[in-house]
mmCIF file of C-alpha atoms and ligand atoms in Angstrom:
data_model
loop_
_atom_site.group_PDB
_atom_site.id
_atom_site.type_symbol
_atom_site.label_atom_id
_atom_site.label_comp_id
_atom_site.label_asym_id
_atom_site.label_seq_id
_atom_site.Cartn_x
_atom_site.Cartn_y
_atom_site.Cartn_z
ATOM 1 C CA UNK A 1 -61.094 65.340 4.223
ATOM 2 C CA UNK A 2 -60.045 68.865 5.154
ATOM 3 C CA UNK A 3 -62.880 71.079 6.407
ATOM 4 C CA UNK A 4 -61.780 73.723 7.704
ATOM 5 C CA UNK A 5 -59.424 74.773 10.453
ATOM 6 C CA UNK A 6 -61.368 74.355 13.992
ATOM 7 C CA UNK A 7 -60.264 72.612 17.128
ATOM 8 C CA UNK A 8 -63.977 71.957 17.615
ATOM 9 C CA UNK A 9 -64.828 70.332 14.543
ATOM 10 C CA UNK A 10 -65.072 66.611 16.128
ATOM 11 C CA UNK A 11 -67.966 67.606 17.892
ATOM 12 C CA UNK A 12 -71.055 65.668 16.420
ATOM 13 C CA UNK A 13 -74.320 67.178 15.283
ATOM 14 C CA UNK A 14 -77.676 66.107 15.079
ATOM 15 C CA UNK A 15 -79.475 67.533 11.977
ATOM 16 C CA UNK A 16 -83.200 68.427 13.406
ATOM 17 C CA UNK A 17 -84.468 68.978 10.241
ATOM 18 C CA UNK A 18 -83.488 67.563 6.408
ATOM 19 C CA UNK A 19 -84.830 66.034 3.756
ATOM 20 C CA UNK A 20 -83.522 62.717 1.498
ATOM 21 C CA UNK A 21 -81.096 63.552 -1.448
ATOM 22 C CA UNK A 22 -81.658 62.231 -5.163
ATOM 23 C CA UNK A 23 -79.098 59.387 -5.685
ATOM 24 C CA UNK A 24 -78.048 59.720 -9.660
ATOM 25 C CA UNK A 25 -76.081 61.513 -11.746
ATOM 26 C CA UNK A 26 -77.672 65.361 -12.609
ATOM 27 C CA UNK A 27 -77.448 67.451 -15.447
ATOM 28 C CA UNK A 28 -76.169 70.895 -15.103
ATOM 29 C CA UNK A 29 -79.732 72.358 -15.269
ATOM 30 C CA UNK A 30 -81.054 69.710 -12.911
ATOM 31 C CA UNK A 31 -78.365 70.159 -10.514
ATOM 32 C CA UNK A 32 -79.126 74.228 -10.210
ATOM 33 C CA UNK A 33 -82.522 73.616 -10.199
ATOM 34 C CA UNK A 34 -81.535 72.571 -6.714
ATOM 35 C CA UNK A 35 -78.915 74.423 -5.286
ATOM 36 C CA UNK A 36 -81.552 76.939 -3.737
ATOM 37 C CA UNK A 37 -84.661 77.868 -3.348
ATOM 38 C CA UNK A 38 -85.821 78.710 -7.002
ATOM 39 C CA UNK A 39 -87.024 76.350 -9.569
ATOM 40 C CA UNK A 40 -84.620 76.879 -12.247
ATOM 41 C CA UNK A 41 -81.888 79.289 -13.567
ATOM 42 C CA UNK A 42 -83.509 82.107 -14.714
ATOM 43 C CA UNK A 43 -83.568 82.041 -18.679
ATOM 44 C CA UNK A 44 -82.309 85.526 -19.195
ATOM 45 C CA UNK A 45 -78.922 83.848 -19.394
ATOM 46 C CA UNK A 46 -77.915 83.577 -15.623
ATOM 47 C CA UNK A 47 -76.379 80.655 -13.468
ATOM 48 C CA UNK A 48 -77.362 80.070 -10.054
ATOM 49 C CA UNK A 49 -73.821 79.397 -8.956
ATOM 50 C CA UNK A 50 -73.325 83.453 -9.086
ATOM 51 C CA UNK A 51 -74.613 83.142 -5.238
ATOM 52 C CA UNK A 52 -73.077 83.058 -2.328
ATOM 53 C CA UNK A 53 -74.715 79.547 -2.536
ATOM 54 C CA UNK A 54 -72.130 78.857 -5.745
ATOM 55 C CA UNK A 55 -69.185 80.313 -4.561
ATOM 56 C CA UNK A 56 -69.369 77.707 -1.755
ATOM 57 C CA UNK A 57 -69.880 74.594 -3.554
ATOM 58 C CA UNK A 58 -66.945 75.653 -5.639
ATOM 59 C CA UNK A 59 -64.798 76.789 -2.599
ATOM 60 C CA UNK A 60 -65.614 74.471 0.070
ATOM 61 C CA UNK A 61 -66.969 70.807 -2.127
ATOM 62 C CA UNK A 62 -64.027 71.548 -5.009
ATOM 63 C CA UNK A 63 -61.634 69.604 -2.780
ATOM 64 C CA UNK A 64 -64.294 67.081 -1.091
ATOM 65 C CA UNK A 65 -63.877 66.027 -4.779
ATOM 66 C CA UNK A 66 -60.142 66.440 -5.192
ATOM 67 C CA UNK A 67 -60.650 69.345 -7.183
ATOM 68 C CA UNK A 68 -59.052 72.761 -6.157
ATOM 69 C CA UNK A 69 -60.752 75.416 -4.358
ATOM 70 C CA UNK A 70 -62.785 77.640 -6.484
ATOM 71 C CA UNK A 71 -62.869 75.040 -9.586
ATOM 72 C CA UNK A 72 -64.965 76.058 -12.251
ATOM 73 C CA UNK A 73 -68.989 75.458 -12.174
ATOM 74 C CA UNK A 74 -68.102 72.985 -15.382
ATOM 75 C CA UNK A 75 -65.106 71.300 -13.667
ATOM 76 C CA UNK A 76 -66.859 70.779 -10.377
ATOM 77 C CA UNK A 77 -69.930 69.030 -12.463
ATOM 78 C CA UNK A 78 -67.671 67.164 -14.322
ATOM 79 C CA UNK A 79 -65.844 65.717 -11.382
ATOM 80 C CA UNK A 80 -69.349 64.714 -9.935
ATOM 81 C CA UNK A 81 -70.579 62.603 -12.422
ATOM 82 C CA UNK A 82 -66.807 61.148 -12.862
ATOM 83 C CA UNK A 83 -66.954 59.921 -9.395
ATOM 84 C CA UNK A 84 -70.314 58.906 -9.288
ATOM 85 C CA UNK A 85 -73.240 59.867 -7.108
ATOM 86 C CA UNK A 86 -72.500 57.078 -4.385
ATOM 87 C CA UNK A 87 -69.380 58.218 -4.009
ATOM 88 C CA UNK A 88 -69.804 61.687 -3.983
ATOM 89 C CA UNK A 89 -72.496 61.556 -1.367
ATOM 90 C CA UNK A 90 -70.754 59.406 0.796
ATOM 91 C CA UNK A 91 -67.837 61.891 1.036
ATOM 92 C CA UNK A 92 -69.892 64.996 1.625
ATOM 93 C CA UNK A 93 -72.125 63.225 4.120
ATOM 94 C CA UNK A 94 -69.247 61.465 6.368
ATOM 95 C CA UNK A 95 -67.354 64.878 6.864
ATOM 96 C CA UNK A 96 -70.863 66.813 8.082
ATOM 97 C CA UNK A 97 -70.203 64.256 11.405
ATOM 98 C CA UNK A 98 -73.689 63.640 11.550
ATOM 99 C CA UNK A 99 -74.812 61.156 14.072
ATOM 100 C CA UNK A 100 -78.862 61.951 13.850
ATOM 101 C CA UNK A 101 -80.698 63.449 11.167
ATOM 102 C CA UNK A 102 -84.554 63.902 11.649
ATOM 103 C CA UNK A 103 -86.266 63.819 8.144
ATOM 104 C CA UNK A 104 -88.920 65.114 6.889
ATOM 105 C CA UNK A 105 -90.639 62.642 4.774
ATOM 106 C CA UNK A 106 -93.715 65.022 3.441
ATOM 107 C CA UNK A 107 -91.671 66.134 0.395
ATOM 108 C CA UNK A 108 -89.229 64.077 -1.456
ATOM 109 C CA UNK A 109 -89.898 63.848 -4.866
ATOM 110 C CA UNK A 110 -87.304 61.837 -6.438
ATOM 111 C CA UNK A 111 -84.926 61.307 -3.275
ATOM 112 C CA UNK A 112 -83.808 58.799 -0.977
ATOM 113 C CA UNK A 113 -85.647 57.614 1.751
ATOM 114 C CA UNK A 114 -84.692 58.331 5.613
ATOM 115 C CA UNK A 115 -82.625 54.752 6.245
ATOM 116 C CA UNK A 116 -80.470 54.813 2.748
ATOM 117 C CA UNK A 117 -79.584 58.651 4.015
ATOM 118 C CA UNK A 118 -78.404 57.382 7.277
ATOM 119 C CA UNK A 119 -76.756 54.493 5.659
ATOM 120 C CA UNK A 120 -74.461 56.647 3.026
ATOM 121 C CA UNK A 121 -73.970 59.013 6.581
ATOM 122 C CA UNK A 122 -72.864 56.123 8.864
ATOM 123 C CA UNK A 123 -75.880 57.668 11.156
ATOM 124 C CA UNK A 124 -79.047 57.033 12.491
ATOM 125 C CA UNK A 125 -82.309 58.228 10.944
ATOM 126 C CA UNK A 126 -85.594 59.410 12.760
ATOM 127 C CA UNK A 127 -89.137 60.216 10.652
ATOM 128 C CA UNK A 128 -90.714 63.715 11.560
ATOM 129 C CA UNK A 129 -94.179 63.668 9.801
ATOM 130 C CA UNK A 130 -95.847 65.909 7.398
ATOM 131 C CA UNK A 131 -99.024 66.620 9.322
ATOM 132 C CA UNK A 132 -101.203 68.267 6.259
ATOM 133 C CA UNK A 133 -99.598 65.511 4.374
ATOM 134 C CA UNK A 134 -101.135 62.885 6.267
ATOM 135 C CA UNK A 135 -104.748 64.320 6.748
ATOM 136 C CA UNK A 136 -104.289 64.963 2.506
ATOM 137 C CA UNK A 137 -103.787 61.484 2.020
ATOM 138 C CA UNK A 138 -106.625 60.151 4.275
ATOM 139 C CA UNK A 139 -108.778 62.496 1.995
ATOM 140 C CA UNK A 140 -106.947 60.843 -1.497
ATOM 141 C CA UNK A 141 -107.614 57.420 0.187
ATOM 142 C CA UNK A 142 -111.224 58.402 -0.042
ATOM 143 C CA UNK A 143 -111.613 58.645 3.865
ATOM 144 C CA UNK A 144 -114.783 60.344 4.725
ATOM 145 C CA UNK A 145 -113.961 64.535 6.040
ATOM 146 C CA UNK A 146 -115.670 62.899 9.533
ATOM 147 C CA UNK A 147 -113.539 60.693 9.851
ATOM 148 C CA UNK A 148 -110.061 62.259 9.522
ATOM 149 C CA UNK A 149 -109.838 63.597 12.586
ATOM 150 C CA UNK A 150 -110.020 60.422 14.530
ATOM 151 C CA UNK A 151 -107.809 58.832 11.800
ATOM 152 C CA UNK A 152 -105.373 61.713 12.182
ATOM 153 C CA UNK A 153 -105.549 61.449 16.126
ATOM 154 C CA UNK A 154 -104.760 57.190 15.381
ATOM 155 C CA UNK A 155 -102.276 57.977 13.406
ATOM 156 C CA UNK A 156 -99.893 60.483 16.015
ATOM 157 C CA UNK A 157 -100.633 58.127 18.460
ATOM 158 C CA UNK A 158 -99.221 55.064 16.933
ATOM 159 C CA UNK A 159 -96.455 56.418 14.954
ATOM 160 C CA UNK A 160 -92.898 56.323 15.435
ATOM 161 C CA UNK A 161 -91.926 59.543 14.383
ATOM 162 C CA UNK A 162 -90.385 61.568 17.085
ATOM 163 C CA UNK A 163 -92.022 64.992 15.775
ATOM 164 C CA UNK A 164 -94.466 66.568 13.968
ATOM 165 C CA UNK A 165 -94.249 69.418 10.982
ATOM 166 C CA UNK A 166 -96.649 71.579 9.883
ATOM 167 C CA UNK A 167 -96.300 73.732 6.573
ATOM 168 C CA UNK A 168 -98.901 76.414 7.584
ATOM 169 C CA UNK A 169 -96.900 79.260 6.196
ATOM 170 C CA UNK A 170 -97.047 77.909 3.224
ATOM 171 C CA UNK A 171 -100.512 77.523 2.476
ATOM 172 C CA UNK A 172 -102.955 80.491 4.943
ATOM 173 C CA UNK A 173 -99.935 81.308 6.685
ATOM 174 C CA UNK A 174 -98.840 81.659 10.653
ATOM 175 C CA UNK A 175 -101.717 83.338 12.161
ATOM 176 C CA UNK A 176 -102.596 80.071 13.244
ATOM 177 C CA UNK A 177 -106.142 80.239 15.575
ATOM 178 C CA UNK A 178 -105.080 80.514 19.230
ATOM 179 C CA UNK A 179 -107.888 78.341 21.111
ATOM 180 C CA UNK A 180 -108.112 74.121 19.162
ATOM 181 C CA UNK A 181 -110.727 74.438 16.515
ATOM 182 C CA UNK A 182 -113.798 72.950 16.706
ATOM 183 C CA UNK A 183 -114.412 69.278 14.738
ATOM 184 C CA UNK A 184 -117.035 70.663 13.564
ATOM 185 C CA UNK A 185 -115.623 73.422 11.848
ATOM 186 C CA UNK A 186 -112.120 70.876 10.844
ATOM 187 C CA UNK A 187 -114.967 68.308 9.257
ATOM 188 C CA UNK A 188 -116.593 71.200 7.191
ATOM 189 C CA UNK A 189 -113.199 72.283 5.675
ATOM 190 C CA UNK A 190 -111.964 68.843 4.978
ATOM 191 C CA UNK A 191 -114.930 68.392 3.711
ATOM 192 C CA UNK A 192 -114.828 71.509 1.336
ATOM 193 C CA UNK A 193 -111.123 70.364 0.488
ATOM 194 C CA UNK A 194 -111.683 69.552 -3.509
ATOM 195 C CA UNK A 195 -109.040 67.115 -5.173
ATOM 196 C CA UNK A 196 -106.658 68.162 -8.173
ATOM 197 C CA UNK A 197 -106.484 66.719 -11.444
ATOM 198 C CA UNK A 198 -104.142 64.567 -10.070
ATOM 199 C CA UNK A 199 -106.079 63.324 -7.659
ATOM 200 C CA UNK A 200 -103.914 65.007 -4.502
ATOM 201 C CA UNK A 201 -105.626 66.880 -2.557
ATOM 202 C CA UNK A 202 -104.087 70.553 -1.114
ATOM 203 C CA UNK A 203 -105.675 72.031 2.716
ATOM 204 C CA UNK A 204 -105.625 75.559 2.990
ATOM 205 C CA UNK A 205 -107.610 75.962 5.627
ATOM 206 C CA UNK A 206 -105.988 78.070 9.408
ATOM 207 C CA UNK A 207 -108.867 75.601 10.867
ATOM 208 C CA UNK A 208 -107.022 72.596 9.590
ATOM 209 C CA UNK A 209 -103.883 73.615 10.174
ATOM 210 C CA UNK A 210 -104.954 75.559 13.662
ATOM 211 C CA UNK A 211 -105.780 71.788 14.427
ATOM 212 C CA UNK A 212 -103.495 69.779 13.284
ATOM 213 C CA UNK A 213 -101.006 71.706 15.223
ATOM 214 C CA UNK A 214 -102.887 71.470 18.580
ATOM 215 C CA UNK A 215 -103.489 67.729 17.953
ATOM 216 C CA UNK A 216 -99.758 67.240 17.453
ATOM 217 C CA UNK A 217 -98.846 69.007 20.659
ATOM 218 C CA UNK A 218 -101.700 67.297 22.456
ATOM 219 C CA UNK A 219 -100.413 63.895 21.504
ATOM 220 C CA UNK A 220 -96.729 65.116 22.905
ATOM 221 C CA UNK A 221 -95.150 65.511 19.584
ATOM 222 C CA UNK A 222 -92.619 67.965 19.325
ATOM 223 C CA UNK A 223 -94.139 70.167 16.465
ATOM 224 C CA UNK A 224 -92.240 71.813 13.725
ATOM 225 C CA UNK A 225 -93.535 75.110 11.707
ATOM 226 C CA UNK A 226 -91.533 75.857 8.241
ATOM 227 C CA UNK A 227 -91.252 79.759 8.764
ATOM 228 C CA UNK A 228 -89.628 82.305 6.598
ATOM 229 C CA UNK A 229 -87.349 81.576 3.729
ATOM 230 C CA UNK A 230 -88.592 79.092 1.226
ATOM 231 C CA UNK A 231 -89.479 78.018 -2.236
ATOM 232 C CA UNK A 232 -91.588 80.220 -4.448
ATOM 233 C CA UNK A 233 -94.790 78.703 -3.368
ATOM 234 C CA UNK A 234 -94.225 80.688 0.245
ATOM 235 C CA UNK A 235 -96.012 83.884 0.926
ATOM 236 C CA UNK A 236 -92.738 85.574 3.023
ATOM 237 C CA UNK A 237 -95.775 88.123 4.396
ATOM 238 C CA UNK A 238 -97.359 86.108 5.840
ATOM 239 C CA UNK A 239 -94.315 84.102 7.668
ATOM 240 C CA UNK A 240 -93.019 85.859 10.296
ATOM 241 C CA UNK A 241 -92.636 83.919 13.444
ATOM 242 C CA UNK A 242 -94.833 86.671 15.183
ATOM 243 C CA UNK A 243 -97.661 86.209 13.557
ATOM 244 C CA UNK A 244 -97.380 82.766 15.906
ATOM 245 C CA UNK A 245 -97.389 85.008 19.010
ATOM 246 C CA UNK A 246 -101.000 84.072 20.479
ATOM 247 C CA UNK A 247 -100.717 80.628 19.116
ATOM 248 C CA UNK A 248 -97.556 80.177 21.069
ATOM 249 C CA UNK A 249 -98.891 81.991 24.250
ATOM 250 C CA UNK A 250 -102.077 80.023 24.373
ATOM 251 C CA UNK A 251 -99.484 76.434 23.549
ATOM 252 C CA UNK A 252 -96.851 77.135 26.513
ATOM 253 C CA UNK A 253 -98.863 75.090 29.275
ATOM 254 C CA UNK A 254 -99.149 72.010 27.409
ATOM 255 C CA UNK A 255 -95.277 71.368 27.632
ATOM 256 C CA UNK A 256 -94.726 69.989 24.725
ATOM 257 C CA UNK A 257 -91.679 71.648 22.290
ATOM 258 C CA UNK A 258 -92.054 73.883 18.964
ATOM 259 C CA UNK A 259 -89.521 74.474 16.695
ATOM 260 C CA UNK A 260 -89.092 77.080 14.648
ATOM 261 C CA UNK A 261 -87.188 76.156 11.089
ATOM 262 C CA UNK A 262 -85.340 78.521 8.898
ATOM 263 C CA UNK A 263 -86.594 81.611 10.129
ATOM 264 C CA UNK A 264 -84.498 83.728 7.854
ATOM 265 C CA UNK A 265 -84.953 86.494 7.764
ATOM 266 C CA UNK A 266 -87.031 86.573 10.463
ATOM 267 C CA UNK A 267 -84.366 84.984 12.903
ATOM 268 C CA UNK A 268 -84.311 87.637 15.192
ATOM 269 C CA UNK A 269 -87.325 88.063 16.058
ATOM 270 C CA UNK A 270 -87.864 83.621 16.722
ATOM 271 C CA UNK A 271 -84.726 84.512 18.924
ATOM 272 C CA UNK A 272 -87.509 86.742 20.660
ATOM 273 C CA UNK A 273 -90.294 84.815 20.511
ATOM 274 C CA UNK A 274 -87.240 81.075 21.902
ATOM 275 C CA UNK A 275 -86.486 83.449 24.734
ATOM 276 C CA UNK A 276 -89.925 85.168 26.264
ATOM 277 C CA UNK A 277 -91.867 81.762 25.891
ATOM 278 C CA UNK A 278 -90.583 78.704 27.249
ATOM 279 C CA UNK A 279 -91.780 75.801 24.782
ATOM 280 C CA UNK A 280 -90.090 77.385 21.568
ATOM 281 C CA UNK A 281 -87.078 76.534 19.717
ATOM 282 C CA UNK A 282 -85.180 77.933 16.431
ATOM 283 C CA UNK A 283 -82.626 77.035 14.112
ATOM 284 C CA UNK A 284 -81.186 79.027 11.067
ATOM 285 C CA UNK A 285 -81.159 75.769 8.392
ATOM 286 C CA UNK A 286 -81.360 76.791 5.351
ATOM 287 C CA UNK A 287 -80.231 80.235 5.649
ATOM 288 C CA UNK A 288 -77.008 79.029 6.400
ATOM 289 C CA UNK A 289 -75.881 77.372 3.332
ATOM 290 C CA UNK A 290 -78.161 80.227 1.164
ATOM 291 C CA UNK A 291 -75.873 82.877 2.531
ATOM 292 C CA UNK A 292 -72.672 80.957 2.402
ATOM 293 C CA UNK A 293 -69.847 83.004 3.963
ATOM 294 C CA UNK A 294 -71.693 85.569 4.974
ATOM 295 C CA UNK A 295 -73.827 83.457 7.379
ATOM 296 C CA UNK A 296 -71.663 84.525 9.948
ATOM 297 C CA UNK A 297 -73.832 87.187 10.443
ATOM 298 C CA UNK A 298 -76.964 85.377 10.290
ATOM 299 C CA UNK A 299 -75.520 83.285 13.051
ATOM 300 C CA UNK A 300 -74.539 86.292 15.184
ATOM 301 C CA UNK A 301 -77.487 88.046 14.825
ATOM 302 C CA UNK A 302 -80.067 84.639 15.873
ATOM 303 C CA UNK A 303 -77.234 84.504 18.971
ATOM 304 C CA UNK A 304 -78.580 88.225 20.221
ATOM 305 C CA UNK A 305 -81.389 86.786 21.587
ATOM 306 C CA UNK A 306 -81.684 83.143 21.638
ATOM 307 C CA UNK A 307 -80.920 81.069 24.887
ATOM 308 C CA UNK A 308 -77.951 78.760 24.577
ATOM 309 C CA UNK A 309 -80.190 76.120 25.728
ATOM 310 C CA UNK A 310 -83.234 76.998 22.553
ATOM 311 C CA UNK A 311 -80.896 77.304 19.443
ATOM 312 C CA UNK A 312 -80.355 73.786 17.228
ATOM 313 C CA UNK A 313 -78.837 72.625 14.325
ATOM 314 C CA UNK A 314 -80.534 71.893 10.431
ATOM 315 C CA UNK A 315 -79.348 71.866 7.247
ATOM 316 C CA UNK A 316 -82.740 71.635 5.889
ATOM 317 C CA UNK A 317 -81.125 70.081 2.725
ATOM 318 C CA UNK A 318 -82.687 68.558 0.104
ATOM 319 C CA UNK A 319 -81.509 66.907 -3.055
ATOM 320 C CA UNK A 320 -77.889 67.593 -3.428
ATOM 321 C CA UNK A 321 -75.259 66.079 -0.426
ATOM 322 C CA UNK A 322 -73.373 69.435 -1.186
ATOM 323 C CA UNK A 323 -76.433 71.128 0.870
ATOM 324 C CA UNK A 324 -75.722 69.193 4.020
ATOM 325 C CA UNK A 325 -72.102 69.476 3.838
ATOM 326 C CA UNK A 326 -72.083 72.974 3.470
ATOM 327 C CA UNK A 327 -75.259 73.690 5.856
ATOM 328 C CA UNK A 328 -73.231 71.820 8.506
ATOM 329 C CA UNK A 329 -69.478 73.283 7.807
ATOM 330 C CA UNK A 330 -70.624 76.872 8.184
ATOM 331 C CA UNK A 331 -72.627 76.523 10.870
ATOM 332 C CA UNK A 332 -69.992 75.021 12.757
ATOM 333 C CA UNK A 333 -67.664 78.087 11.364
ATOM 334 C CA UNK A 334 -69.916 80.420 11.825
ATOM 335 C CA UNK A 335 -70.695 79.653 15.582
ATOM 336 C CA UNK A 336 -66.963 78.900 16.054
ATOM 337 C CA UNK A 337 -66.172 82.092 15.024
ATOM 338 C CA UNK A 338 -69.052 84.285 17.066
ATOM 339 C CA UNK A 339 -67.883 82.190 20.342
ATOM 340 C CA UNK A 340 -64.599 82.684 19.752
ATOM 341 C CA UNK A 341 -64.670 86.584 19.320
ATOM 342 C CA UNK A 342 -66.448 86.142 22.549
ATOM 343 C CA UNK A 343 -63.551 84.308 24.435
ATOM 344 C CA UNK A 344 -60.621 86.473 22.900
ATOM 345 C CA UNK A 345 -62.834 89.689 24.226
ATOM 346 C CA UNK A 346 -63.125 88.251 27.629
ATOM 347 C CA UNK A 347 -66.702 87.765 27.505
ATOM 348 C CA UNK A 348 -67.001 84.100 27.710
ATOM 349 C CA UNK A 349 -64.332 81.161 28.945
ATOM 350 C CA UNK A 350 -63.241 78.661 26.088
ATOM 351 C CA UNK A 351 -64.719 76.160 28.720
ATOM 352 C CA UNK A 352 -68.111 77.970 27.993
ATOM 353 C CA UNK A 353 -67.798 78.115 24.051
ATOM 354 C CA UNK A 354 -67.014 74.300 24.057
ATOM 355 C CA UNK A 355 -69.970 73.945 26.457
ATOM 356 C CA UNK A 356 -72.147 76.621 24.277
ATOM 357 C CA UNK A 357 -71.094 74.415 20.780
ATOM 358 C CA UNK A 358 -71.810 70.905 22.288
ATOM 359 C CA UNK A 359 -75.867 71.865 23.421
ATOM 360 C CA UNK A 360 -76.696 73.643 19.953
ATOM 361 C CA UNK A 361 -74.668 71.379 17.557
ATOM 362 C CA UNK A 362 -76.355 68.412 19.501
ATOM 363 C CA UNK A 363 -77.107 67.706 23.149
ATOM 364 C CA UNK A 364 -80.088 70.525 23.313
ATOM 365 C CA UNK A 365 -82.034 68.204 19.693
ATOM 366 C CA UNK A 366 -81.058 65.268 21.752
ATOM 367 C CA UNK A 367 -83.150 66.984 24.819
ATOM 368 C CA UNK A 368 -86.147 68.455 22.924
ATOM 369 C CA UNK A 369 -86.738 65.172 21.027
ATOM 370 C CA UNK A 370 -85.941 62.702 23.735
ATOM 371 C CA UNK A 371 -83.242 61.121 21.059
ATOM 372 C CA UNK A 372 -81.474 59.152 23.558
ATOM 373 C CA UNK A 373 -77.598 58.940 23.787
ATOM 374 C CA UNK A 374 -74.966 60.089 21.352
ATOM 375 C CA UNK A 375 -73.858 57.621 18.898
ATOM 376 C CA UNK A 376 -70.748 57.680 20.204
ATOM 377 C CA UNK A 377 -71.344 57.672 23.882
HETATM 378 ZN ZN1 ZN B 1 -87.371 71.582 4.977
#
């Protein structure tokens, strides 16, 4: 499969952050419904793939699928469901060179699990859980609100998962409280935490969250915060990484790493906030794919800042294999191309772009969540 035209393409990445894909054949509305972040195609007679997002499936998956460059939104469907879905995702996966991809498991409605991702990759898998997601379905369980805590404590110190997530930003938002709350005050919010029709239950609470977040770090997970760009349930206001500030001040002696995700369009101010405080970490997932070729820019711009050492990789895909192909072929481009402006300017050796590439396409993920050797190695 021809990518595209880089010496340092062979390099493998680890994927810090992704969710499963949805193994069957998809209608066309089905299929928009996730190429980005909005729920549908608007029905005042537009198509999603008039993006950036859709000029990049065409130009860059067309001939994954044999197709030409730039087929048609029709003939690149077409070919999809001709193929098959196994087939399809099996060729978009394989040429990302993944080797580790850290799932999220909190959201997946409809998709693939973790190990059947890996699997159709040829790589290894590794859980990150969904902490509101687990204290949510101690409460739908019928746990007592006293007893979640200790259940929730249990739980991070018995699981497998190598890190933590919290979606904070997407419920109160990131002014998260900057001293752990009080059990007290976590029982009496749980405890005020009504269920839905459905029976689910939703915290909004910056006391749950607040502690979730500590608890994570306390039990030496690495802990993830969604921030910035996302779905129409996200409140961009209140997700800046900044709003994080005292949080992350009153975090840095525990030791343990957070990760920033996304970001966009915030990225250069996480490049701030990876730099001036020593625990913190940020990738530009998401953002990448979103802005297709112009992500260039949104690559140079999170480089301003950011230590080699604190930037990683994610696709933060979800549903469609075209997501992590694409998330992972212009990131690689777009970093290729940044370092390599760098080294015809005389500002950096090749030796130090090949060195730059290898920690934030995968050695510096391998580092912050103790993932143990390269596949390969
Ligand atoms: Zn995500």
């Amino acid at each position: 499969v021809t990518t595209f035209d880089d010496t340092r393409d062979e390099l493998t990445l680890v994927d810090h952050h992704c969710h499963g894909i949805v193994l069957r054949d998809l209608e066309r509305v089905e299929f928009e419904s996730m190429l980005n972040e909005a729920s549908r195609p608007s029905p005042l007679g537009t198509s999603l793939f008039d993006s950036m997002l859709g000029l990049a499936v065409r130009r860059w998956c067309s001939p994954v699928l044999d197709l030409q460059p730039l087929a048609s939104a029709e003939e690149y469907l077409a070919r999809r469901n001709e193929l098959g879905i196994d087939d399809v995702s099996r060729r978009l996966l394989h040429a990302t060179n993944t080797v580790d991809f850290l799932v999220d498991t909190g959201f997946a409605p409809g998709a693939i699990g973790p190990e059947r991702l890996a699997e159709l990759a040829g790589g290894r898998a590794h859980e990150v859980i969904r902490l509101e997601s687990l204290a949510q379905d101690f409460l739908a369980a019928g746990t007592r609100a006293d007893d979640v805590p200790e259940r929730v404590v249990e739980s991070l110190q018995t699981t497998t998962a190598v890190g933590a997530k919290s979606v904070a930003a997407y419920r109160s938002g990131l002014a998260l409280p900057d001293t752990k709350p009080d059990a007290a005050v976590v029982v009496g919010a749980l405890a005020d935490c009504q269920p839905g029709p459905d029976g689910s239950y939703r915290i909004v609470s910056p006391a749950v969250h607040g502690w979730l977040a500590w608890t994570a770090l306390e039990e030496g997970l690495p802990l993830q915060f969604h921030v910035g760009y996302g779905d129409n349930d996200v409140d961009l206001s209140r997700g800046d990484p900044l709003l994080l500030t005292s949080f992350l001040r009153r975090t840095e002696d525990i030791g343990v790493p957070v990760l920033l995700l996304h970001n966009y369009p915030f990225h250069r101010n996480a490049g701030y906030l990876a730099q001036v405080f020593e625990h913190v970490f940020m990738d530009v997932g998401l953002a990448t794919h979103n802005t297709g070729a112009l992500s260039e820019v949104v690559i140079r711009e999170s480089l301003e800042l950011v230590p080699f050492g604190k930037m990683l990789y994610s696709s933060d895909a979800f549903g469609l294999p075209e997501l992590y192909f694409l998330a992972a072929l212009l990131f690689r481009r777009g970093l290729s191309r940044v370092l390599d402006g760098l080294v015809s300017a005389g500002e950096a050796s090749s030796a130090d772009a090949t060195r730059i590439e290898a920690l934030i396409l995968n050695q510096n993920a391998r580092r912050v969540y103790s993932l143990g050797p390269d596949i390969e190695a």
